[in-house]
Coordinates of C-alpha atoms in Angstrom, one line a residue:
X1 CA 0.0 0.0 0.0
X2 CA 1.3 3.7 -0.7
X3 CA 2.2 5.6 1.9
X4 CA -0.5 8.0 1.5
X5 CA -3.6 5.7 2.3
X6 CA -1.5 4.8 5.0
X7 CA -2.0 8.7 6.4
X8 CA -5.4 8.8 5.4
X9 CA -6.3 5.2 7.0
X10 CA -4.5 6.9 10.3
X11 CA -6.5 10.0 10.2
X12 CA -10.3 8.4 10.1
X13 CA -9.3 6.1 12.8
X14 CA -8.3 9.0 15.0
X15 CA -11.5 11.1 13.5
X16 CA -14.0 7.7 15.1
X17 CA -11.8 7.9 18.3
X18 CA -12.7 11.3 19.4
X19 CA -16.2 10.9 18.1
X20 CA -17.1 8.0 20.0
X21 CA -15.5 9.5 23.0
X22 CA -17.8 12.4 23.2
X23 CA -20.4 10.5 22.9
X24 CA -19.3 8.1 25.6
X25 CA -18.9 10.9 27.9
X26 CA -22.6 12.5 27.0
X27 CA -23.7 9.3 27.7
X28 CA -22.1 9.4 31.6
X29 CA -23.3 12.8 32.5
X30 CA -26.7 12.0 31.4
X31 CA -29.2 11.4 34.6
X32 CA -32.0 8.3 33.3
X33 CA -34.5 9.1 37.0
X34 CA -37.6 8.7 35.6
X35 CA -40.3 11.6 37.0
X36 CA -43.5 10.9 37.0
X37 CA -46.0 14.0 36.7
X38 CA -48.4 14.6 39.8
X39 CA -52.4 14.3 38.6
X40 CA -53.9 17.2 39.7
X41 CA -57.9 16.3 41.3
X42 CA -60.8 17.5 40.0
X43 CA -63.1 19.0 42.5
X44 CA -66.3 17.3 42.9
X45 CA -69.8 18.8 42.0
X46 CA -71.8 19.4 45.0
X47 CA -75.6 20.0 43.6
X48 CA -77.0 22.9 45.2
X49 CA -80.3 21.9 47.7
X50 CA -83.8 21.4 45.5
X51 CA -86.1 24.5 45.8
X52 CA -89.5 23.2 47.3
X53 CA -92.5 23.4 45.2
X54 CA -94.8 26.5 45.4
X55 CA -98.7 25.0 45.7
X56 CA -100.7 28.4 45.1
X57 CA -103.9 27.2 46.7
X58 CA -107.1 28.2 44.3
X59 CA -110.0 29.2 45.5
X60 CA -113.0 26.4 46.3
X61 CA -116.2 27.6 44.0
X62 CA -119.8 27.3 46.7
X63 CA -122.6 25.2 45.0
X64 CA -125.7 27.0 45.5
X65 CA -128.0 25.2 47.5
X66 CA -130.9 24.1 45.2
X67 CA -134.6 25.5 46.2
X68 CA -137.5 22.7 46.2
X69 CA -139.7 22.9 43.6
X70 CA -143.6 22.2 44.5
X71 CA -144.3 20.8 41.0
X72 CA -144.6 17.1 41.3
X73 CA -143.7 15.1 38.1
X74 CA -146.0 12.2 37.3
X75 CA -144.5 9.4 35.3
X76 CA -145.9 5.9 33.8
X77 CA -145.1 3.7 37.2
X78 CA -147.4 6.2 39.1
X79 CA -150.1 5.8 36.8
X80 CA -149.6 1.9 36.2
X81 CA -149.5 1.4 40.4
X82 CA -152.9 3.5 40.8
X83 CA -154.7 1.2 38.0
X84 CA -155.6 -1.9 39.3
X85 CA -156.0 -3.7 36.0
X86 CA -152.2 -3.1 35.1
X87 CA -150.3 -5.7 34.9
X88 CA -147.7 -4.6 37.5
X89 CA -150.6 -4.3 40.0
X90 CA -151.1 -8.0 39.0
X91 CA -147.2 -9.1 40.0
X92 CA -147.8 -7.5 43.2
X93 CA -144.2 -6.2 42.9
X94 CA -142.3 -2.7 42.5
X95 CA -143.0 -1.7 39.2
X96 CA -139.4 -0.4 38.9
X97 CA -137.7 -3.4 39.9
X98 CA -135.7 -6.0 37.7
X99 CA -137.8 -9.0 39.5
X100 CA -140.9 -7.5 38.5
X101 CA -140.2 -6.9 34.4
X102 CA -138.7 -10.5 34.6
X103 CA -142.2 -11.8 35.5
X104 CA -143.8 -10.1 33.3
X105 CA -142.3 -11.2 30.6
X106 CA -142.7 -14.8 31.4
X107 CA -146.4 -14.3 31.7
X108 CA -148.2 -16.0 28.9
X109 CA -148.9 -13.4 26.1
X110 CA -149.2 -13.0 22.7
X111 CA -149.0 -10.4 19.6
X112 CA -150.7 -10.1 15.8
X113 CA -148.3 -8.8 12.9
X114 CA -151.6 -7.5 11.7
X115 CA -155.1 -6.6 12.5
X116 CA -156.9 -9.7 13.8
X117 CA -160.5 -10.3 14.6
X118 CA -161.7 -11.3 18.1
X119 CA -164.3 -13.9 18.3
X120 CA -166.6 -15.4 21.2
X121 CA -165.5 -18.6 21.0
X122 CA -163.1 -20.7 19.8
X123 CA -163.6 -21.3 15.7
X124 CA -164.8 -19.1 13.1
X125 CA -168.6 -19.8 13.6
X126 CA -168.3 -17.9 16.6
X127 CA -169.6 -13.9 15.9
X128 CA -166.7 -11.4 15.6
X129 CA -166.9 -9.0 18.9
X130 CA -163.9 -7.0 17.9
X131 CA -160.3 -6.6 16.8
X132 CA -156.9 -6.4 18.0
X133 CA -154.5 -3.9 16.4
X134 CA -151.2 -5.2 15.2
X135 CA -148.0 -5.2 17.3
X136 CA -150.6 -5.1 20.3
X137 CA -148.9 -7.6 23.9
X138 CA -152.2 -9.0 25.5
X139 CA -152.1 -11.8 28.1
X140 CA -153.1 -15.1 27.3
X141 CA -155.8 -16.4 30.3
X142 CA -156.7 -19.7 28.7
X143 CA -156.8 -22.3 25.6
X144 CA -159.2 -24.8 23.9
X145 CA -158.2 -28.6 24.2
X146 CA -156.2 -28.4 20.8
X147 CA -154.3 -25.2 22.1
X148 CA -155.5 -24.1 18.5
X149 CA -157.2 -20.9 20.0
X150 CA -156.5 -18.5 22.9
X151 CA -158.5 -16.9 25.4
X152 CA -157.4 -13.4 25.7
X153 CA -158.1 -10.6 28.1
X154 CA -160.0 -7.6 27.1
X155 CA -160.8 -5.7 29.6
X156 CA -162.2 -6.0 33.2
X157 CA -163.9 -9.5 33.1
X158 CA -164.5 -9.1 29.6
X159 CA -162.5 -12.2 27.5
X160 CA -162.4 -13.3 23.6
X161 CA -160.4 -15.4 21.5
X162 CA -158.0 -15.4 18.8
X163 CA -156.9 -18.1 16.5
X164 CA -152.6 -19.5 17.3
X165 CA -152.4 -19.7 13.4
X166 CA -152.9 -15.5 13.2
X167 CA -150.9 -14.7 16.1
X168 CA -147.2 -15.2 18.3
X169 CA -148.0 -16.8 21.4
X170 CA -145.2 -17.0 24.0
X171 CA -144.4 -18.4 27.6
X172 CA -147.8 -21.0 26.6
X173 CA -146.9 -24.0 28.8
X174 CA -148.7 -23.6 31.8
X175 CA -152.1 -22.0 30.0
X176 CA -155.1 -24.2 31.7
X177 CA -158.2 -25.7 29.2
X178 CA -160.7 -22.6 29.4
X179 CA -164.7 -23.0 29.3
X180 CA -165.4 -22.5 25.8
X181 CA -169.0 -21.0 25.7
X182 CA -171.7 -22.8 23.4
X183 CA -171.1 -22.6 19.8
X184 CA -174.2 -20.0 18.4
X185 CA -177.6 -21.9 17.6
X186 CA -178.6 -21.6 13.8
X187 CA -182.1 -20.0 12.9
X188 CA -185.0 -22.1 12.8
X189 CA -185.6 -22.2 9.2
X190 CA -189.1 -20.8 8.3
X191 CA -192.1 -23.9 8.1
X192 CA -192.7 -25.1 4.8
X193 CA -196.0 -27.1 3.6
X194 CA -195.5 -30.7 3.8
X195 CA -195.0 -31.8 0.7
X196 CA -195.5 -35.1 1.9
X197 CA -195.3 -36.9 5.0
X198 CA -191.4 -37.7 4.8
X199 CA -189.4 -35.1 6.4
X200 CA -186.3 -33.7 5.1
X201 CA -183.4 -33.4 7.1
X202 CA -182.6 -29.5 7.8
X203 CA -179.1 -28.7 6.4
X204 CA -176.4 -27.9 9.0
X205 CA -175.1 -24.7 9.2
X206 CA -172.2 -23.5 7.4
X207 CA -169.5 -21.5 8.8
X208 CA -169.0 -17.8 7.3
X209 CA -166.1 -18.5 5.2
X210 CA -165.2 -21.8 3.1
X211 CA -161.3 -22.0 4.5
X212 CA -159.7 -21.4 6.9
X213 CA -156.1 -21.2 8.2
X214 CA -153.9 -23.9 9.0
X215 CA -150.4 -24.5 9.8
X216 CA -148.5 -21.4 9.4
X217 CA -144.8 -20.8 9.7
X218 CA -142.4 -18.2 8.2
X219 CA -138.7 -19.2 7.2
X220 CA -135.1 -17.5 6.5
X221 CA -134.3 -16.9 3.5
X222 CA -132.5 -13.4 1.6
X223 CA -132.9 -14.0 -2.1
X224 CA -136.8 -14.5 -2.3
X225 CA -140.2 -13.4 -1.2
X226 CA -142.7 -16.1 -1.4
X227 CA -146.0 -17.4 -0.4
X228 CA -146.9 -21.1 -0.7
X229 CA -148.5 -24.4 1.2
X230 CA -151.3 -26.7 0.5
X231 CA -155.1 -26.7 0.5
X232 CA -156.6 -29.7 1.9
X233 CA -160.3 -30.4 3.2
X234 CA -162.1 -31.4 6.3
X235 CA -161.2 -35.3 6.0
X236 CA -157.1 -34.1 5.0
X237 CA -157.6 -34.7 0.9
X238 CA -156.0 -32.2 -1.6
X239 CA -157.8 -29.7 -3.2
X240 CA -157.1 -29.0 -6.3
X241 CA -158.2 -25.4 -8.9
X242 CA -157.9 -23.1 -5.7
X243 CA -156.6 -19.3 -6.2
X244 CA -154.7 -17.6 -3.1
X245 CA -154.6 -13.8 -3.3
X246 CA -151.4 -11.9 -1.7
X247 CA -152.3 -8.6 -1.0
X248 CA -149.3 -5.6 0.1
X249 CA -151.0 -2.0 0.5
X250 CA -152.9 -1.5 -3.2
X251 CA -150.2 -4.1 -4.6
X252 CA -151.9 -7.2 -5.1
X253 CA -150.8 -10.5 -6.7
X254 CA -153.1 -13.8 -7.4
X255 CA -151.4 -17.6 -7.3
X256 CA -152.2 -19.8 -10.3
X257 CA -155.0 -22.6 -9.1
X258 CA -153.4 -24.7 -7.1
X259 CA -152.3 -28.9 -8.0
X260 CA -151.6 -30.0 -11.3
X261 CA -154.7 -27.8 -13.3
X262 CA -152.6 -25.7 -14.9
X263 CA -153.5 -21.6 -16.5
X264 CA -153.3 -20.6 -19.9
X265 CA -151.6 -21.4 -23.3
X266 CA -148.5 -22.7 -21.3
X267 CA -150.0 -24.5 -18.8
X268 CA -148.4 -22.5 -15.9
X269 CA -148.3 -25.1 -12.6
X270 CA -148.9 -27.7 -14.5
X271 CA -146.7 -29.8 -12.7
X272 CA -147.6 -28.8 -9.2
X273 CA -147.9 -31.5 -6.8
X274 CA -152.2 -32.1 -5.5
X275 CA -153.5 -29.0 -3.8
X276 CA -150.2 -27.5 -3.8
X277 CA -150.0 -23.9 -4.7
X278 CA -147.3 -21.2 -4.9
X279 CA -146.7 -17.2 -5.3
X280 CA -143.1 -15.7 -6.2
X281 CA -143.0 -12.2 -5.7
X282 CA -139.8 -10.8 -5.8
X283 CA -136.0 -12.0 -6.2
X284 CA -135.2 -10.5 -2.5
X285 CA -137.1 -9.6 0.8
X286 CA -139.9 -7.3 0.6
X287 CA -140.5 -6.1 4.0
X288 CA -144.5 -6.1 5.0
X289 CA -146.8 -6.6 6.7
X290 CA -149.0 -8.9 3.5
X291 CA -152.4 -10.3 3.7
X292 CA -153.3 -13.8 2.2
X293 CA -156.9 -14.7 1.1
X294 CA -158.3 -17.6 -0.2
X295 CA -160.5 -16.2 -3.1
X296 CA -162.6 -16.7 -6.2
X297 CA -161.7 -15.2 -9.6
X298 CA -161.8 -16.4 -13.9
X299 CA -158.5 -14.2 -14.7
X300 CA -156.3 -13.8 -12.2
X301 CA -156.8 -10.1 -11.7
X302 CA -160.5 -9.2 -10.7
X303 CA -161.5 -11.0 -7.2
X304 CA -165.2 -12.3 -7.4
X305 CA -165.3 -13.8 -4.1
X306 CA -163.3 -14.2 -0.6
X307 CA -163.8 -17.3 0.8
X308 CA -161.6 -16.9 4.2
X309 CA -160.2 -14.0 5.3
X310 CA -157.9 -12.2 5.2
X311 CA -154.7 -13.2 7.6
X312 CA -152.0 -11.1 7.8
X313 CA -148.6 -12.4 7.7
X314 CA -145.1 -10.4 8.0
X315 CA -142.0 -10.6 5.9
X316 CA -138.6 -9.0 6.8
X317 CA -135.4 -9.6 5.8
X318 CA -134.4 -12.3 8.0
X319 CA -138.0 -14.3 7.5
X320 CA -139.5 -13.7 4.2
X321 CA -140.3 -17.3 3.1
X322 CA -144.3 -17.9 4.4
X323 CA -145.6 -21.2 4.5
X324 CA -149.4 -21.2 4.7
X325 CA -151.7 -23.6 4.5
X326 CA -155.6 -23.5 4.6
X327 CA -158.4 -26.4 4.9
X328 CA -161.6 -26.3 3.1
X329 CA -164.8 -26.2 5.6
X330 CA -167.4 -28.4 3.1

């Protein structure tokens, strides 16, 4: 090697001497005690005391004392307890009580949908002595042996009766057999000559109209009004050619003849079974209180004769499918 990287060699070794010997010494005089910085406390919140409520009292209004008034009000129980022919004085209980409208309405009662005639006696050869208005409660006192007529009170000892196939009787269980009074003696007929010395039977007495009512029920259903039932007489046979009229205010309507007879060019109930007859009127419920005759007529439209009378019957629209049927008297 020359001698001058010999020198230069020389002079970097001393130059990394004097270096690393300052450092060395840095190193010594340098103190490594860790100090650790003092946390300094947060005072604490003390919540000043709560400031009671303030109640402001407000002042207490005075309720005027009321005056009495002299004028006594009168209402329906006062009336009803000073009548001795209601029929709370009969229950012998306080008219306003629960008890007492709970016996009352299990007395035996019934109601018309329509007007209804009254007779003496129990069948339709008894005389008419009045009428009972529809929707009209009376109570129910007695009953015939077939419990196909009722006894009804009408006023004081007064009594008439109704016929069960007109009317709704309810609460009927307990109704005792009633004395039916004699049925009405026909007129003697007038004397006639002898003709000869056999003597003819007199003719018994027919009853005022030809039928008569029988069977009734009403039935659910919301897509029809109709009439129909069957027409039987005394001994239970069909009877066949017989016109039913359904009557609703001036509306009026008339069934074909009833069975198998069948009306005009295309024999219209034609096919109906014996003594059967039927009246459609209307694709849904016509709410009414109808009428249904037995009657006499050649075309359907103009009535010549009525031979019952005239029953009302009531369709709504839960019930407006009526069954009724009617039996021929002779």
């Amino acid at each position: 090697m020359k001698p001058r990287y010999w020198s230069l060699a020389i002079a970097l070794v001393l130059i990394n001497y004097v270096v690393f010997a300052s450092l060395f010494s840095r190193l010594l005089d340098t103190d490594f005690s860790l100090d650790y910085a003092t946390r300094t406390p947060v005072p604490t919140f003390t919540p000043a005391p709560a400031q009671p409520f303030v109640v402001i009292p407000t002042s207490t209004p005075v309720t005027p004392i009321p005056t009495a008034t002299p004028t006594r009000v009168i209402d329906r129980t006062d009336l009803e307890a000073n009548d001795t022919n209601s029929p709370l004085s009969e229950v012998g209980q306080d008219p306003g009580s629960a008890a007492a409208g709970a016996q009352l309405d299990s007395r035996p009662q019934l109601v018309a949908p329509g007007t209804v005639n009254i007779r003496s006696g129990p069948g339709l050869n008894f005389p008419v002595i009045g009428t009972l208005n529809a929707d009209t409660t009376v109570p129910i006192v007695g009953r015939n042996d077939a419990s196909s007529w009722w006894q009804i009170k009408i006023s004081g000892d007064e009594t008439g009766w109704v016929s069960n196939a007109v009317v709704s009787a309810s609460n009927t269980e307990g109704v005792p057999v009633a004395q039916a009074p004699s049925p009405p003696v026909a007129a003697a007929p007038a004397p006639q000559p002898a003709a000869s010395s056999k003597q003819e039977p007199a003719a018994p007495q027919k009853p005022k109209y030809q039928y008569e009512p029988t069977g009734w029920y009403d039935d659910t259903n919301y897509g029809l009004t109709r009439f129909l039932g069957d027409i039987k007489d005394a001994n239970g046979n069909p009877v066949d050619g017989v016109f039913v009229e359904a009557r609703c205010g001036t509306y009026a309507t008339i069934s074909y003849p009833s069975g198998p007879v069948g009306w005009g060019g295309f024999n219209e109930s034609g096919d109906w079974p014996a003594g059967f007859y039927d009246i459609s009127i209307d694709t849904k419920p016509v709410p009414c209180i109808w009428t249904l005759t037995v009657v006499e007529t050649d075309d359907r439209k103009t009535v010549k004769a009525r031979l019952s009378e005239a029953v009302p019957v009531e369709v709504t629209q839960e019930k407006s499918i009526i069954t009724a049927n009617w039996r021929k008297n002779w």
